[in-house]
Structures are given as C-alpha cells and as structure tokens.
Coordinates of C-alpha atoms in Angstrom, one line a residue:
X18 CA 78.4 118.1 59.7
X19 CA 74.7 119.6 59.4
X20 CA 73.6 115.6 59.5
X21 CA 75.3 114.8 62.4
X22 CA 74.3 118.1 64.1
X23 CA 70.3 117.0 63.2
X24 CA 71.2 113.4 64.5
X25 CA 72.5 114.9 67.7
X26 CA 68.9 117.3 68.0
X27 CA 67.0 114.3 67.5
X28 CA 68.9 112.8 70.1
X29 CA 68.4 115.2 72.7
X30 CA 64.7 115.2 72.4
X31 CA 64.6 111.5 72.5
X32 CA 66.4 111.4 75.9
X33 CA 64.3 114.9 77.2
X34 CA 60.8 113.0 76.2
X35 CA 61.7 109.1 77.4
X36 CA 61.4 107.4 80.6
X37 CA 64.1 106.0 80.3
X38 CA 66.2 108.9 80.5
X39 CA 68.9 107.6 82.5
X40 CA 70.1 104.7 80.0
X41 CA 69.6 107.1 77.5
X42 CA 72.1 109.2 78.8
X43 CA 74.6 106.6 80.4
X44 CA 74.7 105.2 76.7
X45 CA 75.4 108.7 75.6
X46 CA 78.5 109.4 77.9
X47 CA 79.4 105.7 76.6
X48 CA 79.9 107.7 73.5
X49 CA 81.1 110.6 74.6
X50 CA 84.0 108.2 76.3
X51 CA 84.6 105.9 73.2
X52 CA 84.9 109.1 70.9
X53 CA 87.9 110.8 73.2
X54 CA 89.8 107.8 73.3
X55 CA 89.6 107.4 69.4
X56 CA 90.7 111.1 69.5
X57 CA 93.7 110.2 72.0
X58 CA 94.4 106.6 69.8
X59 CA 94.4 109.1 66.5
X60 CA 96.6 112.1 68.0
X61 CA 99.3 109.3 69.6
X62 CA 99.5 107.3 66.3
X63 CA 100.3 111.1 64.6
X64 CA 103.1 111.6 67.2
X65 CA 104.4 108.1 66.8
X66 CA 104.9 108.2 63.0
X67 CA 106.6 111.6 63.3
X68 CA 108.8 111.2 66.3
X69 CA 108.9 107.2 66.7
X70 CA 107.5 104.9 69.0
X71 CA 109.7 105.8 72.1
X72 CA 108.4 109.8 71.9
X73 CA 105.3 109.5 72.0
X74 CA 104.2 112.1 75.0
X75 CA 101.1 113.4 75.8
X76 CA 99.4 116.0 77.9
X77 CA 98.7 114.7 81.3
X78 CA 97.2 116.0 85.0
X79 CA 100.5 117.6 85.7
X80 CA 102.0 117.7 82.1
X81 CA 101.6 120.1 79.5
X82 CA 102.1 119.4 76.5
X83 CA 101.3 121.2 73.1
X84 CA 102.7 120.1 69.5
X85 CA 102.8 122.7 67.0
X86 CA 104.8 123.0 63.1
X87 CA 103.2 120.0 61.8
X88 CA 103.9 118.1 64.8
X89 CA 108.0 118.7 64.6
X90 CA 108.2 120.6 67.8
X91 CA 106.3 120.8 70.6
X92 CA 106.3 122.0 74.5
X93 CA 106.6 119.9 77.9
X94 CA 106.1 121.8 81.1
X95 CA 106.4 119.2 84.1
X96 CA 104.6 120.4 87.1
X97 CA 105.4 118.3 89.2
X98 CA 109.9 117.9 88.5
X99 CA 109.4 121.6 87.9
X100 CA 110.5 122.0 84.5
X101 CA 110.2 122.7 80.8
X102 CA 111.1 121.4 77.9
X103 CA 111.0 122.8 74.5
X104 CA 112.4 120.0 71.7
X105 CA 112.1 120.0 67.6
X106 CA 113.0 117.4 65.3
X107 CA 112.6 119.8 62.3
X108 CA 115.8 119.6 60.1
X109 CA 115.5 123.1 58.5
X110 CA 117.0 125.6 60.8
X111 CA 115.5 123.7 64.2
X112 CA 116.8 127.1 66.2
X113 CA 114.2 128.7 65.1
X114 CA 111.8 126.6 65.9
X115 CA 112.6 126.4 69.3
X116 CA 113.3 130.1 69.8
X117 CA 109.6 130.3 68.6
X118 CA 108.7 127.6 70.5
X119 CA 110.2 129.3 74.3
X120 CA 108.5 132.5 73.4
X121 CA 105.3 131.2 72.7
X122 CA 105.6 128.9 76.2
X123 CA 106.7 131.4 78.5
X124 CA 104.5 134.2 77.1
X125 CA 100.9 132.1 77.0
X126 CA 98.2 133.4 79.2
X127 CA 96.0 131.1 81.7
X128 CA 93.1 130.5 79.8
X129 CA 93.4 126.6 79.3
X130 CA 90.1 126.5 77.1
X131 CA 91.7 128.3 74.4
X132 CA 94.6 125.9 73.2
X133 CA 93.8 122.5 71.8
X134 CA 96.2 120.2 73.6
X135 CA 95.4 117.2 71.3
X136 CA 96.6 118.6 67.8
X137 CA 99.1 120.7 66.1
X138 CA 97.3 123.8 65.5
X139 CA 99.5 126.9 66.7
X140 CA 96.6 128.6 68.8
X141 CA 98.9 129.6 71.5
X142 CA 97.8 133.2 72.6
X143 CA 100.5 135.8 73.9
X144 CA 98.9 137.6 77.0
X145 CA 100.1 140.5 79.0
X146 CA 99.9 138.4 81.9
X147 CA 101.6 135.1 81.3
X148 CA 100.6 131.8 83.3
X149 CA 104.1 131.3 83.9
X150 CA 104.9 134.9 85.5
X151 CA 106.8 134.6 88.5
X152 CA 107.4 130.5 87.8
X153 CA 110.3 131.4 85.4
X154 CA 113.5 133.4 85.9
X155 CA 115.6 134.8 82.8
X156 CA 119.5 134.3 82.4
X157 CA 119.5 137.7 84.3
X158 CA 117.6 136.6 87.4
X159 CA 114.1 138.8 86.2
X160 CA 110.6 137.8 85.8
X161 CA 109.4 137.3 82.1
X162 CA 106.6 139.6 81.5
X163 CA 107.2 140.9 77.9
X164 CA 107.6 139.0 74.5
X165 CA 111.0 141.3 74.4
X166 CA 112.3 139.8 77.3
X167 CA 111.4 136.3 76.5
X168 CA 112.8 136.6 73.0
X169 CA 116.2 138.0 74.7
X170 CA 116.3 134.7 77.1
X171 CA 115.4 132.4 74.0
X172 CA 118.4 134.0 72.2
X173 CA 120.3 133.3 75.7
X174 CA 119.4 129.6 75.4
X175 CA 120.1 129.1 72.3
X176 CA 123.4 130.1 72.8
X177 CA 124.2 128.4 76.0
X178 CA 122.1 125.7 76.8
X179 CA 121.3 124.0 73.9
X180 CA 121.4 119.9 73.3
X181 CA 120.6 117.6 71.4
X182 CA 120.0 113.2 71.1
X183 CA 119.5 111.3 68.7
X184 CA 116.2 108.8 69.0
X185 CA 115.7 106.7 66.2
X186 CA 116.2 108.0 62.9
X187 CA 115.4 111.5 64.4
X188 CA 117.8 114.4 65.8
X189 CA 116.2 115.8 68.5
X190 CA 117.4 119.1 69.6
X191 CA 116.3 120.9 72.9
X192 CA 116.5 123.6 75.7
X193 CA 115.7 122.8 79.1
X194 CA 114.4 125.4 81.3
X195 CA 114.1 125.2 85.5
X196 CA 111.3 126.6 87.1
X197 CA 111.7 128.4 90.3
X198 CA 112.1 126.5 93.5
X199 CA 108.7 127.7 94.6
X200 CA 106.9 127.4 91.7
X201 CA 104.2 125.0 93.2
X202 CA 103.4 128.1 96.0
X203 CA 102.9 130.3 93.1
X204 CA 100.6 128.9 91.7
X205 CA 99.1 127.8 94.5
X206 CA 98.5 131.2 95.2
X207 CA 97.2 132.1 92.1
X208 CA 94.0 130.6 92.7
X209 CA 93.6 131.0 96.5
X210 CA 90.7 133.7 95.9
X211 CA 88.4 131.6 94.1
X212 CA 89.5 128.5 96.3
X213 CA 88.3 130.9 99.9
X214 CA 84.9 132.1 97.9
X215 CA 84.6 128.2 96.4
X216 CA 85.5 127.2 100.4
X217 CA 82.8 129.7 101.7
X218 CA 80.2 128.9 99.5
X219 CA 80.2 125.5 100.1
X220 CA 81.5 124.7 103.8
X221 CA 84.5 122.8 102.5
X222 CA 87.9 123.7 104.0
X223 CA 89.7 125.6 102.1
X224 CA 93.1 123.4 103.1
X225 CA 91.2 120.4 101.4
X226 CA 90.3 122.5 98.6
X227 CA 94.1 123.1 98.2
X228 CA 95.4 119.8 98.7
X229 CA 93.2 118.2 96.2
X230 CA 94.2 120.3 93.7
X231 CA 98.0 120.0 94.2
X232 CA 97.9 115.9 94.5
X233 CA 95.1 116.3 91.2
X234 CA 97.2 118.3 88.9
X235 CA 99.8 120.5 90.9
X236 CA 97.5 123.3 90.4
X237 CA 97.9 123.2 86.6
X238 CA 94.8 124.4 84.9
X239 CA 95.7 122.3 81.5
X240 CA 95.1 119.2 83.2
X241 CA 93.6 116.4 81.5
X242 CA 94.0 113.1 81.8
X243 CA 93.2 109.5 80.1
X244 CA 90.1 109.2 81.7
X245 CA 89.0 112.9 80.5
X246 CA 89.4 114.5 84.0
X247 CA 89.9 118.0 83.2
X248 CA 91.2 121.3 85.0
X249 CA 92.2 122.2 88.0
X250 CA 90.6 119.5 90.3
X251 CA 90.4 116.9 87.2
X252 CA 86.7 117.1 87.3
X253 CA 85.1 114.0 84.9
X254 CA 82.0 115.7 83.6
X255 CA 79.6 112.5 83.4
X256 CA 80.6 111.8 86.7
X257 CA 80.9 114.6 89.2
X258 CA 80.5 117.5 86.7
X259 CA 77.1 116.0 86.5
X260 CA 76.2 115.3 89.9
X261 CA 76.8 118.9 90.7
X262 CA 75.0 120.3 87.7
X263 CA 71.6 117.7 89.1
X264 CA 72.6 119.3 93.0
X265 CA 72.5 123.1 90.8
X266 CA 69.3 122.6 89.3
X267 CA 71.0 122.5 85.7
X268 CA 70.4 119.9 82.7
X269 CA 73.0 117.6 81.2
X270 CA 76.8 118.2 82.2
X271 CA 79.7 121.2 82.5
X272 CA 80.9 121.6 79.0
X273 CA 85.3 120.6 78.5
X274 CA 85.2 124.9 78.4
X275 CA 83.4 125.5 81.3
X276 CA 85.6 123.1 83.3
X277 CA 88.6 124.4 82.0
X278 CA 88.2 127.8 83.3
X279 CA 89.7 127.4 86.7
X280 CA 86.7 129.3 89.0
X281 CA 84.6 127.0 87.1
X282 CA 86.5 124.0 87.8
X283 CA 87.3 124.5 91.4
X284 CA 83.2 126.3 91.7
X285 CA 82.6 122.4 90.9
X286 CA 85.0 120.4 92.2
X287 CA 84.4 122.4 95.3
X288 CA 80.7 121.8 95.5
X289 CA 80.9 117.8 94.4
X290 CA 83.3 117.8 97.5
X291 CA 80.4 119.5 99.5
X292 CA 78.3 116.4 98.0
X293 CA 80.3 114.2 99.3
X294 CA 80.5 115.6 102.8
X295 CA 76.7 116.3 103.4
X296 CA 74.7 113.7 101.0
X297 CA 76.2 110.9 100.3
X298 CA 78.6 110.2 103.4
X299 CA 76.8 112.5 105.5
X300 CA 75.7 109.9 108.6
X301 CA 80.2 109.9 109.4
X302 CA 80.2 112.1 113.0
X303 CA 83.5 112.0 113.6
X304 CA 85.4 115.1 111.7
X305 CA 88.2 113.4 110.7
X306 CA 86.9 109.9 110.2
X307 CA 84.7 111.7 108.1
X308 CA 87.8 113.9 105.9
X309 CA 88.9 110.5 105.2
X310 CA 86.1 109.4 104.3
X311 CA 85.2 112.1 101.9
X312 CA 89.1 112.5 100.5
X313 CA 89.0 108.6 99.6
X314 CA 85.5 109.0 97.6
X315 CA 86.8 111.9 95.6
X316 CA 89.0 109.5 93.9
X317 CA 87.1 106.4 94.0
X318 CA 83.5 107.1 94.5
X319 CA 81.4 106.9 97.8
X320 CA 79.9 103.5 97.4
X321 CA 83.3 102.2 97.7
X322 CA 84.8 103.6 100.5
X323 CA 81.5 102.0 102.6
X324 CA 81.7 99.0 100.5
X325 CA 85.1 98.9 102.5
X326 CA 83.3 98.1 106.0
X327 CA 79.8 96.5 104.8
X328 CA 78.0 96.0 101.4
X329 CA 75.0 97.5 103.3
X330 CA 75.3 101.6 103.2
X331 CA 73.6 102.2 106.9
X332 CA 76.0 99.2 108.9
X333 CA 79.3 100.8 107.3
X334 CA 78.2 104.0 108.3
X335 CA 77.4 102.8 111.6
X336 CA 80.6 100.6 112.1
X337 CA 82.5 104.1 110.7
X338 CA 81.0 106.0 113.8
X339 CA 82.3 103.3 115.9
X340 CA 85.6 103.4 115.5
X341 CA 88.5 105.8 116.1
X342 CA 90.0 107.7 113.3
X343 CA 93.4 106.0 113.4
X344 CA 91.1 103.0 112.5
X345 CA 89.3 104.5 109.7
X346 CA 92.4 105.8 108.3
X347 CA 94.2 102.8 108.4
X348 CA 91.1 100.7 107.1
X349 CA 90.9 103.2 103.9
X350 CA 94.9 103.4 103.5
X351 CA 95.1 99.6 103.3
X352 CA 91.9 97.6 102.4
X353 CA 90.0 99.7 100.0
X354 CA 90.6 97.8 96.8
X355 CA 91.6 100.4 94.6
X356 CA 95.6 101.0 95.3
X357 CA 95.5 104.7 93.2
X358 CA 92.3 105.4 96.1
X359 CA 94.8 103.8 99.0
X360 CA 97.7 106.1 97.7
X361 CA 95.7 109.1 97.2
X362 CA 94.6 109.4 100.6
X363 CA 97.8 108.9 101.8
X364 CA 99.1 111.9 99.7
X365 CA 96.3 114.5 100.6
X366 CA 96.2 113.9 104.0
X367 CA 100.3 114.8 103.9
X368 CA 99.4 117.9 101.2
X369 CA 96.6 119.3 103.4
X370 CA 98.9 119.8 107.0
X371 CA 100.9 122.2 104.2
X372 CA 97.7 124.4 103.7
X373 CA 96.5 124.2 107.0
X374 CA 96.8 128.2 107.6
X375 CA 96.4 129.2 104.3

C-alpha cells in the first residue's frame, strides 16, 4: 500500500510539472475507468458463484442494491417499479437474515457515501431519520421512524408475506415490500431546497433541475451506474465533475464522496448544466430550441448535438437559430445518433411539464 501510495505522489507531480498535462491526465482517468470495471468484473463474479449465473444483480441509477452475510442476502429497492426486495439464500435459519435484513433497509439514513454498494461489508448505519421515511407504510398503515417499529413490521412479514423460489441449486427466500404510491414526490421533495439554491445560483430552472434528476436516477442518491455516473444527477467525475471543478477554479475532479452527498451532486450537476447553457451552446437564441439543446448534451455531450446540423460549431449554431423549435426538437429526437440521447430528451421534456410550478 505505502508503494503504491509513493507511485501515485510521484504521479501527481509528474502531471502538475509537464506540458503535457492533458494526456497525462486523460491516461490517468483511463485508469481510473479500467480499475472500476475490474472492481464491477470482481464483485459480479462473487455474486455469480454464490447465487448463480441468473442472480447476478447489481446496484444501478435507480436500483439499490447492497449484499451483506457473506454475500447470502442482500437488499433491492427499485425506484423506479417502487419496490423492495429483501432475499437470502442462507440455509441456517434464513428468517433471520431477512428480519435483519428489513430493519437495516428501512432504518438507513441518506448519506450514500457511507455504504459500500460493491461488497459485502455490513456498514449499513441506522439513523434517526431514515431515507425511506414517509416512502414506506407498516402493516398498520404508519410511517417507520424507529428500529422498534421496523422490527415489529419485519416480524409482520415474516409471518405473512413471506416466499420463496428455487433458482438453481439455491432456495431463495424473500419479502416484498411496496412503496407508497407517491413515493417518487417524496423524494422529490426531499431535495427541492438544495435544487432552488443550486437553481439560483446558477440560472438554471429549477423544473430542469428536477426532471434531470428523476429521468437520471428517480431522485435516488445511491445511484451509480456502469459507466461510474454517480449520485443524484449521475455526475461522471472525469467528465462533467471536472469541467465544473476547471469552471470553479479547483484542481483535478469531485472525489466518488463528494458526489455522493446529494447538495454536492446537484451543486455540480447544476452548475455543468449552467455550462452547458452559457459556454458551450451559448450562441442558441431561441429559449426552447436552446432547453433542447442543452437537455440532449447532458446525456451526450455538446459537440454532438451540433454535430447533428453541421461538423462546423458556428453553421450548426446558426442553422439552430434558424429554425423553429418544433424543428429542433424533432431534429434532436430523431437524427442525433445516439438512441439513449434521442430517448432521453424525449423523457425530460415529458418529466419537466410535471415540475413546471414547483
């Protein structure tokens, strides 16, 4: 460890004192991106040999998911079909592994940085004010506040909703739990303070804020995805996470724990959103030619929403301002070349008529 630490010194003065900083450092997020997907390759082949080929689940933008015991049980909360999922393949008294298992889910607080969503280790933290408050109704039709009351709707569930399948050479036993109808409003609420001081700061609207975030992760703050996106408004930190950092006046890149706080994360996705609008697709005049404009590039870059009406970056802008904004939508919606970009304009533009007055 002290080796590699001194290897990693070294490196960082090399890159501070060359010219040739900017290779230096693209071969460094090269790196960076090659040693998370060993990580993901290592923790999917773990999952694999314990639970089989066909479970192999991993967290996701809007999926949490946290393995604990060794890997025998672990935790699915789908934001987006609203529900959660607590399964153990354990063989020695699996009740009690799941009982464990609910408490620990509906009792964790919201501080994404502190749980390790890519091993076993139980570092699940009980907090007085649990992420899922409000998102979660007991068999009794209350809130779930205290580790008492959570323990008494484990027992509950134990008793009355437990199943189980068989997968392989594995018995997989599991409760099912069903959000509230709402629960995408709750916790779109949760973080409507930091998204109207985030809005304010930059000049972004606050309904764009929203939408990103919902059609990003569905305003799940555990967010991460293959590509290392993380938090909130799945923020890449080589990518945007540095561009705002250069914008702030800041060396390097956001840290994975500074993106992972959510005023941190929106703070940034807010502001690269704000780069997007003024800097690099700045010469768009029409306001919503230009919301499409800057809604497409979040997800795809800049360069290739303009590369989507002229290689040169002054004639697309120009050909942009020409045109109505029926035009540019349909342009962006159809002929960009990434389909995940085409789709994902689509989607925020439906999400942001819902935030509108928020």
């Amino acid at each position: 460890m002290k080796k590699t630490l001194a290897l990693l010194v070294i490196a960082l003065l090399l890159i501070a004192c060359s010219g040739k900083k900017s290779d230096q450092i693209n071969q460094a997020w090269i790196k960076d991106t090659n040693g998370f997907d060993i990580l993901i390759g290592q923790f999917a082949h773990n999952i694999e040999n314990i639970w089989g080929m066909n479970e192999v689940l991993i967290a996701g933008p809007k999926d949490y998911v946290k393995y604990t015991e060794q890997y025998q049980t672990r935790s699915h909360i789908n934001f987006n079909s609203g529900t959660i999922t607590i399964e153990t393949i354990a063989t020695n008294d699996p009740a009690a592994y799941l009982r464990q298992a609910i408490i620990s889910t509906l009792m964790m607080g919201d501080d994404p940085g502190s749980i390790d969503l890519y091993s076993d280790v139980n570092d699940i933290q009980m907090s007085q004010e649990p992420f899922l408050y409000g998102q979660v109704l007991d068999n009794k039709g209350s809130p779930i506040r205290w580790e008492w009351r959570a323990a008494h709707f484990a027992d509950d569930l134990l008793q009355t909703k437990l199943q189980k399948r068989t997968s392989g050479l594995h018995v997989i036993y599991a409760i099912t739990i069903q959000l509230v109808s709402n629960h995408l409003d709750k916790r779109a609420h949760k973080y409507l303070p930091m998204v109207r001081k985030a809005s304010e700061k930059y000049g972004v609207e606050s309904s764009l804020i929203l939408a990103i975030m919902q059609i990003e992760s569905s305003f799940n703050p555990y967010a991460v995805s293959g590509s290392d996106a993380l938090g909130l408004m799945q923020v890449v930190q080589h990518t945007a996470g540095k561009d705002v950092f250069q914008m702030q006046g800041k060396w390097g890149k956001p840290s994975r724990s500074y993106l992972f706080d959510p005023e941190n994360n929106i703070d940034t996705g807010t502001a690269y959103l704000a780069l997007l609008q003024n800097n690099y697709l700045g010469g768009i005049q029409n306001p919503a030619s230009h919301r499409y404009a800057v809604i497409t590039a979040y997800n795809g870059g800049a360069g290739s929403v303009l590369r989507v009406f002229s290689s040169t970056r002054s004639r697309a802008v120009s050909i942009i301002n020409g045109m109505q904004p029926a035009e540019v939508y349909q342009m962006l919606a159809t002929q960009h070349p990434a389909a995940e970009s085409r789709r994902y304009l689509v989607k925020v533009k439906k999400a942001q008529k819902s935030y509108w007055h928020r």
